[in-house]
PDB file of C-alpha atoms in Angstrom:
ATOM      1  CA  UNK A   1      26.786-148.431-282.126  1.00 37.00           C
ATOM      2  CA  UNK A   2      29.399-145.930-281.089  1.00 40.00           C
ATOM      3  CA  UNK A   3      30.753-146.473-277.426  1.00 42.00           C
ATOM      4  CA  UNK A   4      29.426-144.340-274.692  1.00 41.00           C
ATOM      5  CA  UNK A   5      33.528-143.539-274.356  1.00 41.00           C
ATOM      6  CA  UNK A   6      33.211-141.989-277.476  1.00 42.00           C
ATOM      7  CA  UNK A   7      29.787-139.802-276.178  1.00 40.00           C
ATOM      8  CA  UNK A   8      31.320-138.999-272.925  1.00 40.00           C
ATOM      9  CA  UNK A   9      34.243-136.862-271.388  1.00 42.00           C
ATOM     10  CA  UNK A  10      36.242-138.922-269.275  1.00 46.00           C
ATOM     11  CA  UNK A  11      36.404-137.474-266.291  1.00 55.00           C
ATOM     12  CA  UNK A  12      32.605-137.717-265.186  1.00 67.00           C
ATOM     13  CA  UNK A  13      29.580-138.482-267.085  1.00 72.00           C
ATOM     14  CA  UNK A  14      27.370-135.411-267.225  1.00 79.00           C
ATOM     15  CA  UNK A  15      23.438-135.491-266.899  1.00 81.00           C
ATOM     16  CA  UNK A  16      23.064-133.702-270.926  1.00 85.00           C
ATOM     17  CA  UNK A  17      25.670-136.506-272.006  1.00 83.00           C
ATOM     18  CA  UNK A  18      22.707-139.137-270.588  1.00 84.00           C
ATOM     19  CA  UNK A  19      19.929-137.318-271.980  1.00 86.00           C
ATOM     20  CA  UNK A  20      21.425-137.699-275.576  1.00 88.00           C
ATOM     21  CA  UNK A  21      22.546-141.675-274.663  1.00 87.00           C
ATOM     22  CA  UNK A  22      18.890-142.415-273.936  1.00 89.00           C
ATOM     23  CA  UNK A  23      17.107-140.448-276.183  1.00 90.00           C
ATOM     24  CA  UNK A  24      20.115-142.509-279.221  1.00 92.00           C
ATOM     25  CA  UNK A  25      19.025-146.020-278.001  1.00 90.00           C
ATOM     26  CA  UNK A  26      15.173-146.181-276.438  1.00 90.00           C
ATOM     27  CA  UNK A  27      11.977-144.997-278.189  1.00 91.00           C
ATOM     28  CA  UNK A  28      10.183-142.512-276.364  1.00 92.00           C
ATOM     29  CA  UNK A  29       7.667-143.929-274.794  1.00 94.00           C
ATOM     30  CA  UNK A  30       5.537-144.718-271.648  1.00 96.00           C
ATOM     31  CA  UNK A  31       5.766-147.779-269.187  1.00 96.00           C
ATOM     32  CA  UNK A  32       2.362-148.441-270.292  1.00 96.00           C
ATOM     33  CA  UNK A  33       3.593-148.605-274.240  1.00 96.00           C
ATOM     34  CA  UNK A  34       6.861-150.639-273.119  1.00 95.00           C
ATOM     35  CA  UNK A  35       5.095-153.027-271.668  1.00 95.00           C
ATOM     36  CA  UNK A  36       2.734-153.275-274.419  1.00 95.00           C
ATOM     37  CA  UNK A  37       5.748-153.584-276.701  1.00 94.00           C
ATOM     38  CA  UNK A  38       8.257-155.737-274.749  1.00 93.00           C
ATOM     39  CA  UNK A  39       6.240-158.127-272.797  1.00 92.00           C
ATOM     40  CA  UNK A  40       8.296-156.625-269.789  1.00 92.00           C
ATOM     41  CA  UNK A  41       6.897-155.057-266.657  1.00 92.00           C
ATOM     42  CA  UNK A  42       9.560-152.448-266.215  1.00 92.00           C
ATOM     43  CA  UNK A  43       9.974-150.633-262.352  1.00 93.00           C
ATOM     44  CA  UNK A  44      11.812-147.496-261.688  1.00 93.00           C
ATOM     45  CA  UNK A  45      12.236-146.446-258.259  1.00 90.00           C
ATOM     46  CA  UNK A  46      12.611-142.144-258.119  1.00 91.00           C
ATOM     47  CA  UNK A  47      12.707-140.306-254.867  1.00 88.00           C
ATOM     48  CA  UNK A  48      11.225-136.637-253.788  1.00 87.00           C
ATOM     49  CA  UNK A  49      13.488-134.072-253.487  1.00 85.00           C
ATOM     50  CA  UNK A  50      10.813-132.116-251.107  1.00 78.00           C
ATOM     51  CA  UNK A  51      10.592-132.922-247.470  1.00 68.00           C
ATOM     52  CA  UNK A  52       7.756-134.739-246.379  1.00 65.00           C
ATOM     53  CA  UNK A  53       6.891-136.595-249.708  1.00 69.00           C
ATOM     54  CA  UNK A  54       7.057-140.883-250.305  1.00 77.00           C
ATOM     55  CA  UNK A  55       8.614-142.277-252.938  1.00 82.00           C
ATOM     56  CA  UNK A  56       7.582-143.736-256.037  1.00 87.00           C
ATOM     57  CA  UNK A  57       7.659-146.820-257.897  1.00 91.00           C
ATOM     58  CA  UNK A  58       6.710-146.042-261.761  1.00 94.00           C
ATOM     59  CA  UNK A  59       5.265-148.933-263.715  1.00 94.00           C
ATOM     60  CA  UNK A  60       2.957-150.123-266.237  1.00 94.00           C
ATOM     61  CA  UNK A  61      -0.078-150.215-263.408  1.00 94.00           C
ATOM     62  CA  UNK A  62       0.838-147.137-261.261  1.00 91.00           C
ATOM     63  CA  UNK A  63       2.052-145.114-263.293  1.00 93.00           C
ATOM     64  CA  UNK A  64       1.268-146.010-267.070  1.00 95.00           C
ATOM     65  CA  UNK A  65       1.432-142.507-268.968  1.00 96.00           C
ATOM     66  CA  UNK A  66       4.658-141.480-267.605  1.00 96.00           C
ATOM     67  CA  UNK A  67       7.272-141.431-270.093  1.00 96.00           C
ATOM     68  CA  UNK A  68      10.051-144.085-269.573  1.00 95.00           C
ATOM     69  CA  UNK A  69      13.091-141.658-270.183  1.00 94.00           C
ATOM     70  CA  UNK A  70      12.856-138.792-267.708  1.00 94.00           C
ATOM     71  CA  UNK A  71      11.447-141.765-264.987  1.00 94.00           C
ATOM     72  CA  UNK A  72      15.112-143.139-265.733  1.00 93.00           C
ATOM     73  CA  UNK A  73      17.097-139.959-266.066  1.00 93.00           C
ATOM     74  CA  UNK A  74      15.548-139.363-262.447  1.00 92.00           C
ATOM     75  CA  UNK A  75      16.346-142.655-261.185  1.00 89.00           C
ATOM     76  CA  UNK A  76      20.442-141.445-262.199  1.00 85.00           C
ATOM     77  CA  UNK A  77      19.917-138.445-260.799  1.00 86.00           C
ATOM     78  CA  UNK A  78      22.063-139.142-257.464  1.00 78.00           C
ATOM     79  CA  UNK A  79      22.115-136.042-255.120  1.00 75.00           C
ATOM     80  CA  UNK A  80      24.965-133.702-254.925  1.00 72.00           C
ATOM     81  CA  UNK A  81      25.739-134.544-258.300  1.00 77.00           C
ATOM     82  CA  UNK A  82      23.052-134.778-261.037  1.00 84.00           C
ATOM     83  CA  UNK A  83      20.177-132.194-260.914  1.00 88.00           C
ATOM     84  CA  UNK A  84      16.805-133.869-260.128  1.00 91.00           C
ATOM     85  CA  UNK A  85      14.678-134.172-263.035  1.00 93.00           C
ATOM     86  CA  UNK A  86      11.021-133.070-263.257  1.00 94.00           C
ATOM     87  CA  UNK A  87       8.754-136.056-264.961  1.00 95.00           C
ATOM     88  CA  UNK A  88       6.954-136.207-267.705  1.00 95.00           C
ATOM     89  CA  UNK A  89       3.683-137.591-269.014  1.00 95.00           C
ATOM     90  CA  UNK A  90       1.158-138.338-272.051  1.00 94.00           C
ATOM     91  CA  UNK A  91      -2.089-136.835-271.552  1.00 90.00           C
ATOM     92  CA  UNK A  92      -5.178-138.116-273.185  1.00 89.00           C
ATOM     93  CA  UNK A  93      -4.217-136.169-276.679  1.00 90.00           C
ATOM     94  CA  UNK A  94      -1.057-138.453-276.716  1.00 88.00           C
ATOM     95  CA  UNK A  95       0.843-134.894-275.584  1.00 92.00           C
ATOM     96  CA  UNK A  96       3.721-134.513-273.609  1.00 92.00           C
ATOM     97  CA  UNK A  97       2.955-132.721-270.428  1.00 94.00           C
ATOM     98  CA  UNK A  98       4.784-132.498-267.193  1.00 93.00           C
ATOM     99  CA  UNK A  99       3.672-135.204-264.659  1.00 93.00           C
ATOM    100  CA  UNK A 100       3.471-133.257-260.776  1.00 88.00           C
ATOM    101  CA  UNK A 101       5.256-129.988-262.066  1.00 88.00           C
ATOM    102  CA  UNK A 102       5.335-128.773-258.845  1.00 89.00           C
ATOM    103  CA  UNK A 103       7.723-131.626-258.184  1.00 90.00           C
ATOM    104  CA  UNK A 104      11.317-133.010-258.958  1.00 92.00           C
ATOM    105  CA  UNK A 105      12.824-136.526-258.631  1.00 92.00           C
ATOM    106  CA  UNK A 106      16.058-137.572-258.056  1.00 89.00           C
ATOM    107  CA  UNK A 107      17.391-141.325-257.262  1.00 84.00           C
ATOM    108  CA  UNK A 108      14.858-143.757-255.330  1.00 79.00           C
ATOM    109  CA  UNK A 109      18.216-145.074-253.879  1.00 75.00           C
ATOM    110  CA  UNK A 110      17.734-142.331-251.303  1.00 70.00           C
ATOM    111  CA  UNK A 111      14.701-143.634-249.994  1.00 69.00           C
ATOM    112  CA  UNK A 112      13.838-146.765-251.062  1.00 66.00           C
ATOM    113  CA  UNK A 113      16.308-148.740-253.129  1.00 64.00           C
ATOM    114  CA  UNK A 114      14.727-152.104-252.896  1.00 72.00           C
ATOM    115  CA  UNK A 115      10.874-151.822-253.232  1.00 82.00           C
ATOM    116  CA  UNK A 116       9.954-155.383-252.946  1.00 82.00           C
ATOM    117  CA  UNK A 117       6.786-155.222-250.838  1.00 83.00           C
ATOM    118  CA  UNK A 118       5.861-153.089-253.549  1.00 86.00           C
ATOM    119  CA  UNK A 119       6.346-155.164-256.291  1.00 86.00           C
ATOM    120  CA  UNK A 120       4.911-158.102-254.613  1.00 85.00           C
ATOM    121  CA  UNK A 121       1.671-156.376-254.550  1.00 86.00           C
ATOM    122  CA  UNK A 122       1.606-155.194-257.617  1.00 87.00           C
ATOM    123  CA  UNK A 123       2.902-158.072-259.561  1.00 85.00           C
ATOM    124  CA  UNK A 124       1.733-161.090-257.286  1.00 81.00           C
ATOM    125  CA  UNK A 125       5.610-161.704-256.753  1.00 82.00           C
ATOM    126  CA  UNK A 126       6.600-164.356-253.847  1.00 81.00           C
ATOM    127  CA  UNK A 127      10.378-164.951-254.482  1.00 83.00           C
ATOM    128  CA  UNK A 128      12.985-161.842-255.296  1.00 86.00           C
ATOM    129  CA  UNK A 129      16.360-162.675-257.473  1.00 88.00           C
ATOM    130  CA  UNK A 130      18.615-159.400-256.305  1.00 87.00           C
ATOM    131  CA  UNK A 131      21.342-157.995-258.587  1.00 86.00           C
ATOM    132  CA  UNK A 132      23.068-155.720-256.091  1.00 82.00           C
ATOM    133  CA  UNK A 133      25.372-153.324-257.582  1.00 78.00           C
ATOM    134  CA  UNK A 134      25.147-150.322-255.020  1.00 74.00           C
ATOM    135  CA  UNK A 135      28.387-148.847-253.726  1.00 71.00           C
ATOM    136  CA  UNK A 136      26.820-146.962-250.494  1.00 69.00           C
ATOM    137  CA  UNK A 137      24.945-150.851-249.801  1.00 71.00           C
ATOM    138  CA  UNK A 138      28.055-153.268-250.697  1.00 72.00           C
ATOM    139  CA  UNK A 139      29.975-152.496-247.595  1.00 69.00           C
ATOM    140  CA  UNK A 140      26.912-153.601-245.264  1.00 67.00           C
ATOM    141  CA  UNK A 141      25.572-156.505-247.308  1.00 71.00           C
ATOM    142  CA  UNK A 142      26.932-160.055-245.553  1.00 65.00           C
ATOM    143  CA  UNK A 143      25.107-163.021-247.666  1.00 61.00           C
ATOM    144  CA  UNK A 144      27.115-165.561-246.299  1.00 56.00           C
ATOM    145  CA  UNK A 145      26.118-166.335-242.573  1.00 52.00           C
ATOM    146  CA  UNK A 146      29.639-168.210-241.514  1.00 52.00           C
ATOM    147  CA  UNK A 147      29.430-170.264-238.595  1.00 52.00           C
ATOM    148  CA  UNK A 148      33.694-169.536-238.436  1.00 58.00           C
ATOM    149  CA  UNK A 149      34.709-167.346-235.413  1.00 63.00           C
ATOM    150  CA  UNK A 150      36.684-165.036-238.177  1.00 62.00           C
ATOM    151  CA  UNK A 151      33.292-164.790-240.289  1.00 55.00           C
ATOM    152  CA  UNK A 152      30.981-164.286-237.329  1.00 53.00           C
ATOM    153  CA  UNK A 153      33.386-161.303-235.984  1.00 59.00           C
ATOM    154  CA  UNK A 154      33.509-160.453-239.678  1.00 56.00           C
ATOM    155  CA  UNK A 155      29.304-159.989-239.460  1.00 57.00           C
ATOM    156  CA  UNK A 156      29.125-158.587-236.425  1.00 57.00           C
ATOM    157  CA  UNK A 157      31.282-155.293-237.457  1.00 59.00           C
ATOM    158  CA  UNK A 158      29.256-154.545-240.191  1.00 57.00           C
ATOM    159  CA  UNK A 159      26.092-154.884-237.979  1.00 58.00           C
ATOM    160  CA  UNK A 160      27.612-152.700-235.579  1.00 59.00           C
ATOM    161  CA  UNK A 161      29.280-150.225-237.902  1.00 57.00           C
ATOM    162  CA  UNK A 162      26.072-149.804-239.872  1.00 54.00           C
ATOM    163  CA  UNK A 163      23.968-149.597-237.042  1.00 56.00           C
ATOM    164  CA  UNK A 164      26.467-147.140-235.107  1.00 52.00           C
ATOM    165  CA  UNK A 165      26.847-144.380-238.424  1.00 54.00           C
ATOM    166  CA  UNK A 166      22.899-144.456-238.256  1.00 51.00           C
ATOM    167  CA  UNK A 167      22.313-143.445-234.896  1.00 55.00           C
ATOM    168  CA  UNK A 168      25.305-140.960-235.280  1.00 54.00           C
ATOM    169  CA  UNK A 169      23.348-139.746-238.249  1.00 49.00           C
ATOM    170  CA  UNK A 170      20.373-139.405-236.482  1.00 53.00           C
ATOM    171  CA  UNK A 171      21.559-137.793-233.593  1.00 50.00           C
ATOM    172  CA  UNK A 172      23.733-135.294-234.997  1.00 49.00           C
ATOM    173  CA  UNK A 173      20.699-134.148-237.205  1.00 49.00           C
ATOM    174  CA  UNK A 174      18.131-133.802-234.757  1.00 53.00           C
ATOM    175  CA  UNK A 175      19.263-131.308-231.772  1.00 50.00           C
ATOM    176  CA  UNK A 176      21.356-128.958-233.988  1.00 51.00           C
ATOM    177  CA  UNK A 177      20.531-126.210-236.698  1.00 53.00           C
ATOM    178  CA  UNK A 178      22.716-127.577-239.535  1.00 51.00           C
ATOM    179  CA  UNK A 179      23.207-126.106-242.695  1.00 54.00           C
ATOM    180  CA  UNK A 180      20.338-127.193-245.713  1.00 56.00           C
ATOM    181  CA  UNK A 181      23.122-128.789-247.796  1.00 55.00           C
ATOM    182  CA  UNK A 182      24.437-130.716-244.763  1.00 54.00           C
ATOM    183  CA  UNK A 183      20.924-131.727-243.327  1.00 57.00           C
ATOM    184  CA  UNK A 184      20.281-133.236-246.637  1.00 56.00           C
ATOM    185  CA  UNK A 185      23.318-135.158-246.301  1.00 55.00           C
ATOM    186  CA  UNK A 186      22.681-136.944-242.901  1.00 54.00           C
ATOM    187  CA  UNK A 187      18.971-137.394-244.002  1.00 57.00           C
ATOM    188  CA  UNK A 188      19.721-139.162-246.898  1.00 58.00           C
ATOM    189  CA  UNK A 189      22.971-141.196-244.891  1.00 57.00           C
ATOM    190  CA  UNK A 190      19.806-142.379-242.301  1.00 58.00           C
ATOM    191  CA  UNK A 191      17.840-142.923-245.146  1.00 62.00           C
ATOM    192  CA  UNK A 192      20.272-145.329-247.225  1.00 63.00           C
ATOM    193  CA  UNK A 193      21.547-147.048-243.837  1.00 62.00           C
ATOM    194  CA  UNK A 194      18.106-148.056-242.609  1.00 61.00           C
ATOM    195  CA  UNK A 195      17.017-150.078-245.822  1.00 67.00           C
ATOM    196  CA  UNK A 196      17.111-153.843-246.758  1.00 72.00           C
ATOM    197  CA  UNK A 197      19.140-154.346-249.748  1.00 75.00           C
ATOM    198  CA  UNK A 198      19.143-158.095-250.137  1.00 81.00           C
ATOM    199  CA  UNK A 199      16.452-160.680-251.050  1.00 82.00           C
ATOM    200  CA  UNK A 200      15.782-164.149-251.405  1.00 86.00           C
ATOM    201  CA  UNK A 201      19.081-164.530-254.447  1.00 89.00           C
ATOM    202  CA  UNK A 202      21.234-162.141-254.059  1.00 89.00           C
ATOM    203  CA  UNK A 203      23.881-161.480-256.866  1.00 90.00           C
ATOM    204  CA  UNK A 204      26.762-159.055-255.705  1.00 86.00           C
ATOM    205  CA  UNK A 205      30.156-158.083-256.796  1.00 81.00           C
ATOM    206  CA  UNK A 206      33.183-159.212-255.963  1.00 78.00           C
ATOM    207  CA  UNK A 207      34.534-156.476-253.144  1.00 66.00           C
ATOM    208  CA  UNK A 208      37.672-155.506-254.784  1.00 59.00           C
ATOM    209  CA  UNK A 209      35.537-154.000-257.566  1.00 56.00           C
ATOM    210  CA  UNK A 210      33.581-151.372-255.196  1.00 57.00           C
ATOM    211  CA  UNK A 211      35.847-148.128-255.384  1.00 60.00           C
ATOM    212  CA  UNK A 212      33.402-145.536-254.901  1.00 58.00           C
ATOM    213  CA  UNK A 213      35.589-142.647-256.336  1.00 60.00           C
ATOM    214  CA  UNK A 214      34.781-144.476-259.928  1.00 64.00           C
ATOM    215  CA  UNK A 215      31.393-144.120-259.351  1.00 63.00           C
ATOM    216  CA  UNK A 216      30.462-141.299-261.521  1.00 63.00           C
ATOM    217  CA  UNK A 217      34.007-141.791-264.217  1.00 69.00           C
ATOM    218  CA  UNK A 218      33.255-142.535-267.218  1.00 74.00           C
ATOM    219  CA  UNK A 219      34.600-145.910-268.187  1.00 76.00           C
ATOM    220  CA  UNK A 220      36.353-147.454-271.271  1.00 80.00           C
ATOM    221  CA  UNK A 221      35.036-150.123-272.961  1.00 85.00           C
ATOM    222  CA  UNK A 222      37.422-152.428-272.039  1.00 89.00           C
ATOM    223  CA  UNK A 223      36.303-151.505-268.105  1.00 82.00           C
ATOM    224  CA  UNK A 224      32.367-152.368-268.759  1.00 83.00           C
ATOM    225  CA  UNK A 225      33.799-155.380-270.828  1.00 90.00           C
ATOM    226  CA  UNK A 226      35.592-156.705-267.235  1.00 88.00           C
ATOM    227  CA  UNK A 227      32.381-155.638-265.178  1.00 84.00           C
ATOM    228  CA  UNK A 228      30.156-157.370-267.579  1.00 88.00           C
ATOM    229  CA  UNK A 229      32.360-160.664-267.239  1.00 91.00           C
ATOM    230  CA  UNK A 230      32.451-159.803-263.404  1.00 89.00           C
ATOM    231  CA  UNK A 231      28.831-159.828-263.428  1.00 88.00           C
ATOM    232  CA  UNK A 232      28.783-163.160-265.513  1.00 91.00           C
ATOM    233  CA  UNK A 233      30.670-165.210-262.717  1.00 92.00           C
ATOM    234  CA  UNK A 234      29.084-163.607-259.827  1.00 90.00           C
ATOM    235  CA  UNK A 235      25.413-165.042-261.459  1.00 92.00           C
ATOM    236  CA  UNK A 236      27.004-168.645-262.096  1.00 93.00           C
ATOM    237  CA  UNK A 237      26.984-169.729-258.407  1.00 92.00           C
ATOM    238  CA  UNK A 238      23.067-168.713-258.245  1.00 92.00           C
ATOM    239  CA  UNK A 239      21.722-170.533-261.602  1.00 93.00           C
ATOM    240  CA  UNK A 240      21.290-173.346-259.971  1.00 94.00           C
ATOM    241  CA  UNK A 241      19.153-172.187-256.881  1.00 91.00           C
ATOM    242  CA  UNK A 242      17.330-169.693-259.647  1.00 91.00           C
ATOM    243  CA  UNK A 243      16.301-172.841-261.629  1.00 92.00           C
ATOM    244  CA  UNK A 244      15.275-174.702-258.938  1.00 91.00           C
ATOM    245  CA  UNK A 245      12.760-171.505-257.601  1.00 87.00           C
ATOM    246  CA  UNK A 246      11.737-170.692-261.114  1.00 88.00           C
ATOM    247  CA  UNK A 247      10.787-174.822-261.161  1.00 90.00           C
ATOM    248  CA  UNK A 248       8.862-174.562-257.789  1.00 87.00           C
ATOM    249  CA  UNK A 249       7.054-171.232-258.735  1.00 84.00           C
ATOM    250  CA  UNK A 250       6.143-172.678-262.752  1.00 86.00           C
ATOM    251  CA  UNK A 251       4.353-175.880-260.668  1.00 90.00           C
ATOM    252  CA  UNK A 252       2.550-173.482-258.148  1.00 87.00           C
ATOM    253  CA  UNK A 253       1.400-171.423-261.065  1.00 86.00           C
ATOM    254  CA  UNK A 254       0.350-174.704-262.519  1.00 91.00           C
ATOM    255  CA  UNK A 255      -1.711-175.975-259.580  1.00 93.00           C
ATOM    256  CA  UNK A 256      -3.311-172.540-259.044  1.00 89.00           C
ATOM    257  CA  UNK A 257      -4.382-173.010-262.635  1.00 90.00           C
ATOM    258  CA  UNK A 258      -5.830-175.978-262.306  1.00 93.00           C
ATOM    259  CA  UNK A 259      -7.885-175.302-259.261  1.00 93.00           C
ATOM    260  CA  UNK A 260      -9.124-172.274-260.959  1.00 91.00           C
ATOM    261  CA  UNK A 261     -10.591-174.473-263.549  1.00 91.00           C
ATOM    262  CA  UNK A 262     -11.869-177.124-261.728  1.00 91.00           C
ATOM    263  CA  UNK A 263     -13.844-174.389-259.818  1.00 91.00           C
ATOM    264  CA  UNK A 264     -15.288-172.958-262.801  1.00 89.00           C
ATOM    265  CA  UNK A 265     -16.600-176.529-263.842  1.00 87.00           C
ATOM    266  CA  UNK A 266     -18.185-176.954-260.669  1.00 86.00           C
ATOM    267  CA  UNK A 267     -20.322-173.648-261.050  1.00 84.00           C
ATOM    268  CA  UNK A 268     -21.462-174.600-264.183  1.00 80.00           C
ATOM    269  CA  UNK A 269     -21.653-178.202-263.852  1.00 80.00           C
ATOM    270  CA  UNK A 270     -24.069-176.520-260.455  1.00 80.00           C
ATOM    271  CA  UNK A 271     -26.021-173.809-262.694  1.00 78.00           C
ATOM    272  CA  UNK A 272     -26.732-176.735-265.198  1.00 76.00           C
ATOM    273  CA  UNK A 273     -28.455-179.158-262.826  1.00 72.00           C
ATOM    274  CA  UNK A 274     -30.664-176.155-261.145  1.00 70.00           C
ATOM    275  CA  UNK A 275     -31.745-175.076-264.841  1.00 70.00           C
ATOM    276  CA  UNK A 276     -32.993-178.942-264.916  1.00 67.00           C
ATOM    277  CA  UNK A 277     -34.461-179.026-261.610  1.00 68.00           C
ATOM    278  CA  UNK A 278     -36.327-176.034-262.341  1.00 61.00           C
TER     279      UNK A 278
END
């Protein structure tokens, strides 16, 4: 497989230069066909780029005829840069149609980057493992709770600093009639500022790493090499706490199982006697 490198100018990787890398490496299909195929319950998170409008998260249950590539070429769409991307669909004739013409999508990082109420519903999901790669969250995120006076001053600030650029956010939008482009900007700085982005594991980055003026360069393959192996040591720390959850929740599933069954034998084990008493 050639390298994206070779796909991609180097400067900045351009929405049509995506387009082509998806359509090259993943079958075009819908969640409900990738699941079907895979085994895998695949969630993408898209925002609305009209006013007034919730968020999505598309999967195999709410969303199972959309097609998988424009759900993630809108889920890279991130605003001010990439265009937002109107979603497609299957309709009964296997066809592809658009899915809500009326409407685009752009990033669900605007809104809602961590849907994990939503997943839990969906999915029956008690326990979250986080992978935590995003630039505008890393600055905020404190895993650690230190009980050192440098770490709890260290926790504090980035309580304070987050909590004081959303209120400024907020309060600069509200009384004054700001340009569209710049009222987009503060709503989607409140927006980003007021989520959670952690859960129960959280795998993140080491901080030297986050230079958000690399965001959008394209990288060389040694670069997403050094990230990949960045990525590998940053998971090591959390195997051990991911075993030891994936244990507890294998036993619950287990006992769950069980009682289901036992259940069941009781009912019948009940219709079977009144059939005799009658």
């Amino acid at each position: 497989m050639r390298s994206i490198g070779n796909l991609l100018s180097r400067s900045h990787v351009s929405p049509k230069a995506i387009e082509e890398f998806l359509v090259r490496i993943l079958p075009d299909l819908t969640f409900q066909e990738a699941t079907a195929r895979t085994g895998i319950h695949i969630n993408v998170s898209v925002a609305p780029v009209q006013r007034h409008q919730t968020s999505r998260l598309l999967n195999d249950i709410a969303s199972p005829n959309v097609m998988l590539r424009e759900a993630l070429m809108a889920s890279s769409a991130f605003p001010g840069f990439f265009p937002p991307v109107t979603l497609a669909a299957k309709d009964r004739n296997g066809k592809r149609k658009p899915y809500l013409p009326n409407r685009k999508w752009i990033d669900g990082s605007v809104s809602d980057d961590l849907p994990i109420k939503r997943v839990m519903r969906l999915y029956g999901v008690n326990h979250s493992i986080v992978s935590q790669t995003n630039p505008v969250a890393l600055p905020f995120i404190s895993e650690n709770h230190s009980s050192t006076i440098c770490g709890i001053i260290k926790e504090t600030l980035q309580s304070t600093t987050k909590q004081w650029a959303l209120a400024s956010a907020k309060i600069i939008g509200h009384p004054m009639k700001l340009s569209p482009r710049l009222n987009q900007l503060l709503t989607f700085t409140s927006s980003v500022l007021a989520q959670t982005y952690t859960g129960d594991i959280n795998i993140l980055p080491p901080r030297r790493l986050h230079n958000p003026a690399q965001l959008l360069s394209q990288r060389t393959n040694a670069e997403i090499i050094e990230l990949i192996r960045h990525g590998e040591r940053a998971t090591w720390p959390k195997i051990e706490a991911i075993r030891v959850q994936t244990k507890i929740s294998h036993a619950l599933d287990a006992i769950a199982k069980n009682l289901e069954t036992e259940l069941l034998n009781q009912v019948h084990e009940s219709s079977i006697a009144g059939r005799k008493t009658a």
